[in-house]
Coordinates of C-alpha atoms in Angstrom, one line a residue:
N11 CA -12.7 10.4 7.2
R12 CA -15.1 11.4 4.4
A13 CA -12.5 13.1 2.2
A14 CA -10.4 10.0 2.1
T15 CA -13.4 7.8 1.4
N16 CA -14.5 10.1 -1.5
L17 CA -11.0 10.0 -2.9
K18 CA -10.9 6.2 -2.8
N19 CA -14.3 6.0 -4.4
A20 CA -13.3 8.4 -7.2
V21 CA -10.1 6.3 -7.8
A22 CA -12.1 3.1 -7.9
A23 CA -14.5 4.6 -10.4
R24 CA -11.8 5.6 -12.9
K25 CA -10.5 3.0 -15.4
D26 CA -7.9 5.3 -17.0
L27 CA -5.5 5.7 -14.1
D28 CA -2.5 4.3 -15.9
E29 CA 1.2 4.7 -16.2
G30 CA 0.9 8.2 -17.6
V31 CA -1.2 9.4 -14.6
I32 CA 1.4 8.0 -12.2
V33 CA 4.3 9.7 -14.1
L34 CA 2.4 13.0 -14.1
L35 CA 1.6 12.8 -10.4
M36 CA 5.1 11.9 -9.5
G37 CA 6.4 14.8 -11.6
W38 CA 4.0 17.2 -9.9
L39 CA 4.9 15.8 -6.5
Q40 CA 8.6 16.4 -7.1
R41 CA 8.0 19.9 -8.4
A42 CA 5.8 20.7 -5.3
Q43 CA 8.5 19.4 -3.0
K44 CA 11.2 21.4 -4.8
D45 CA 9.0 24.6 -4.6
G46 CA 8.3 24.0 -0.9
K47 CA 4.5 23.8 -1.4
E48 CA 3.9 21.4 1.5
D49 CA 0.0 21.6 1.3
M50 CA 0.2 20.5 -2.4
V51 CA 2.7 17.8 -1.5
V52 CA 0.3 16.3 1.0
I53 CA -2.6 16.4 -1.5
L54 CA -0.6 14.8 -4.3
Q55 CA 0.8 12.1 -1.9
R56 CA -2.8 11.2 -0.9
V57 CA -4.0 11.0 -4.5
L58 CA -0.9 8.9 -5.5
Q59 CA -1.4 6.6 -2.4
A60 CA -5.1 6.1 -3.3
I61 CA -4.2 5.1 -6.8
I62 CA -1.4 2.8 -5.8
A63 CA -3.5 1.2 -3.0
F64 CA -6.3 0.5 -5.5
S65 CA -3.8 -0.9 -8.1
L66 CA -2.4 -3.3 -5.4
A67 CA -5.6 -4.3 -3.6
G68 CA -8.5 -3.7 -6.0
S69 CA -12.0 -3.3 -4.7
E70 CA -13.3 -4.9 -1.5
E71 CA -15.4 -7.3 -3.6
I72 CA -12.2 -9.1 -4.5
D73 CA -11.5 -10.0 -0.8
V74 CA -14.4 -12.5 -0.7
R75 CA -12.3 -14.9 -2.8
L76 CA -9.1 -14.4 -0.8
G77 CA -7.9 -16.1 2.4
P78 CA -7.6 -14.2 5.7
P79 CA -3.9 -13.2 5.3
H80 CA -4.6 -11.6 1.9
R81 CA -7.7 -9.9 3.3
A82 CA -5.7 -8.5 6.2
L83 CA -3.0 -7.2 3.9
N84 CA -5.6 -5.6 1.6
K85 CA -7.1 -4.0 4.7
V86 CA -3.8 -2.4 5.5
I87 CA -3.1 -1.4 1.9
R88 CA -6.5 0.3 1.4
S89 CA -6.3 2.2 4.7
D90 CA -4.9 5.6 5.3
E91 CA -1.2 5.3 6.2
Q92 CA -1.9 6.8 9.7
L93 CA -4.1 3.8 10.5
W94 CA -1.7 1.0 9.4
E95 CA -0.1 0.3 12.7
G96 CA -3.4 -0.1 14.5
I97 CA -4.8 -2.4 11.7
I98 CA -1.6 -4.5 11.7
R99 CA -1.7 -4.9 15.5
S100 CA -5.4 -5.8 15.4
E101 CA -5.0 -8.3 12.5
L102 CA -2.0 -10.0 14.1
L103 CA -2.1 -9.4 17.8
G104 CA -5.7 -8.5 18.6
E105 CA -8.2 -10.5 20.6
A106 CA -9.3 -12.3 17.5
P107 CA -6.4 -12.2 15.0
S108 CA -7.3 -12.8 11.4
C109 CA -4.0 -14.5 10.6
T110 CA -0.6 -15.4 12.0
K111 CA 2.6 -13.3 11.5
D112 CA 4.0 -15.9 9.1
E113 CA 0.8 -15.9 7.0
L114 CA 0.8 -12.1 6.7
L115 CA 4.5 -12.0 5.9
S116 CA 4.0 -14.6 3.2
A117 CA 1.1 -12.7 1.7
L118 CA 3.2 -9.5 1.7
H119 CA 6.1 -11.4 0.0
L120 CA 3.7 -12.8 -2.6
R121 CA 2.4 -9.3 -3.3
F122 CA 6.0 -8.1 -3.9
E123 CA 6.5 -11.0 -6.3
E124 CA 3.3 -10.2 -8.2
T125 CA 4.2 -6.5 -8.4
V126 CA 7.6 -7.4 -10.0
L127 CA 6.2 -10.0 -12.4
K128 CA 3.0 -8.2 -13.5
Q129 CA 4.3 -4.7 -14.3
A130 CA 6.7 -3.5 -16.9
N131 CA 10.2 -3.7 -15.5
G132 CA 11.2 -0.2 -14.3
S133 CA 7.8 1.3 -14.9
A134 CA 6.6 4.2 -12.7
L135 CA 3.7 2.1 -11.6
Q136 CA 6.0 -0.8 -10.6
Q137 CA 8.2 1.6 -8.7
A138 CA 5.3 3.3 -6.9
Q139 CA 3.8 -0.1 -5.9
A140 CA 7.1 -1.4 -4.7
E141 CA 7.7 1.7 -2.6
Y142 CA 4.2 1.4 -1.1
L143 CA 4.7 -2.3 -0.2
Q144 CA 8.1 -1.5 1.3
E145 CA 6.5 1.0 3.6
V146 CA 3.9 -1.6 4.6
E147 CA 6.8 -4.0 5.2
K148 CA 8.6 -1.5 7.3
R149 CA 5.5 -1.1 9.5
V150 CA 5.2 -4.9 9.9
K151 CA 8.9 -5.1 10.8
D152 CA 8.5 -2.4 13.4
I153 CA 5.6 -4.2 15.1
L154 CA 7.1 -7.8 14.8
G155 CA 10.7 -6.8 15.4
I156 CA 13.3 -6.5 12.6
E157 CA 15.0 -9.8 13.3
Y158 CA 11.8 -11.8 12.8
A159 CA 10.7 -10.0 9.6
D160 CA 14.2 -9.9 8.0
E161 CA 14.3 -13.6 7.3
Y162 CA 11.3 -13.2 4.9
F163 CA 12.7 -10.3 2.9
R164 CA 16.4 -10.8 2.5

């Protein structure tokens, strides 16, 4: 939708979305949840997700240098959460799958490792990225079956 695209473009244009912004957004999100302001919670979650997605996947120009599994993973990461299942199914199980299950899981595992190694240990950004990737992992597990995916992440 247009609002989501505009948000993603605004995030991509900003170079100053750092640890401080993540901490501030997480604080506002907790406060909105505590105060029962559900509309504000949804807005703040969308903004936080857009920032985290960009920090994990970068811009689409980067994908040219990546292999199909990493492009597929980036496609999921950059998409609205409501679209993840359809994208994962299309990339893995569609008529022309872009990669195998093993390749996507390996790309996801590598992204986890990069998140842990590249960010300051215990930082808000690292925490938010890890949670985001865990949610992607959960969706992949749901589609592939927990037993299959568990061998990669335990």
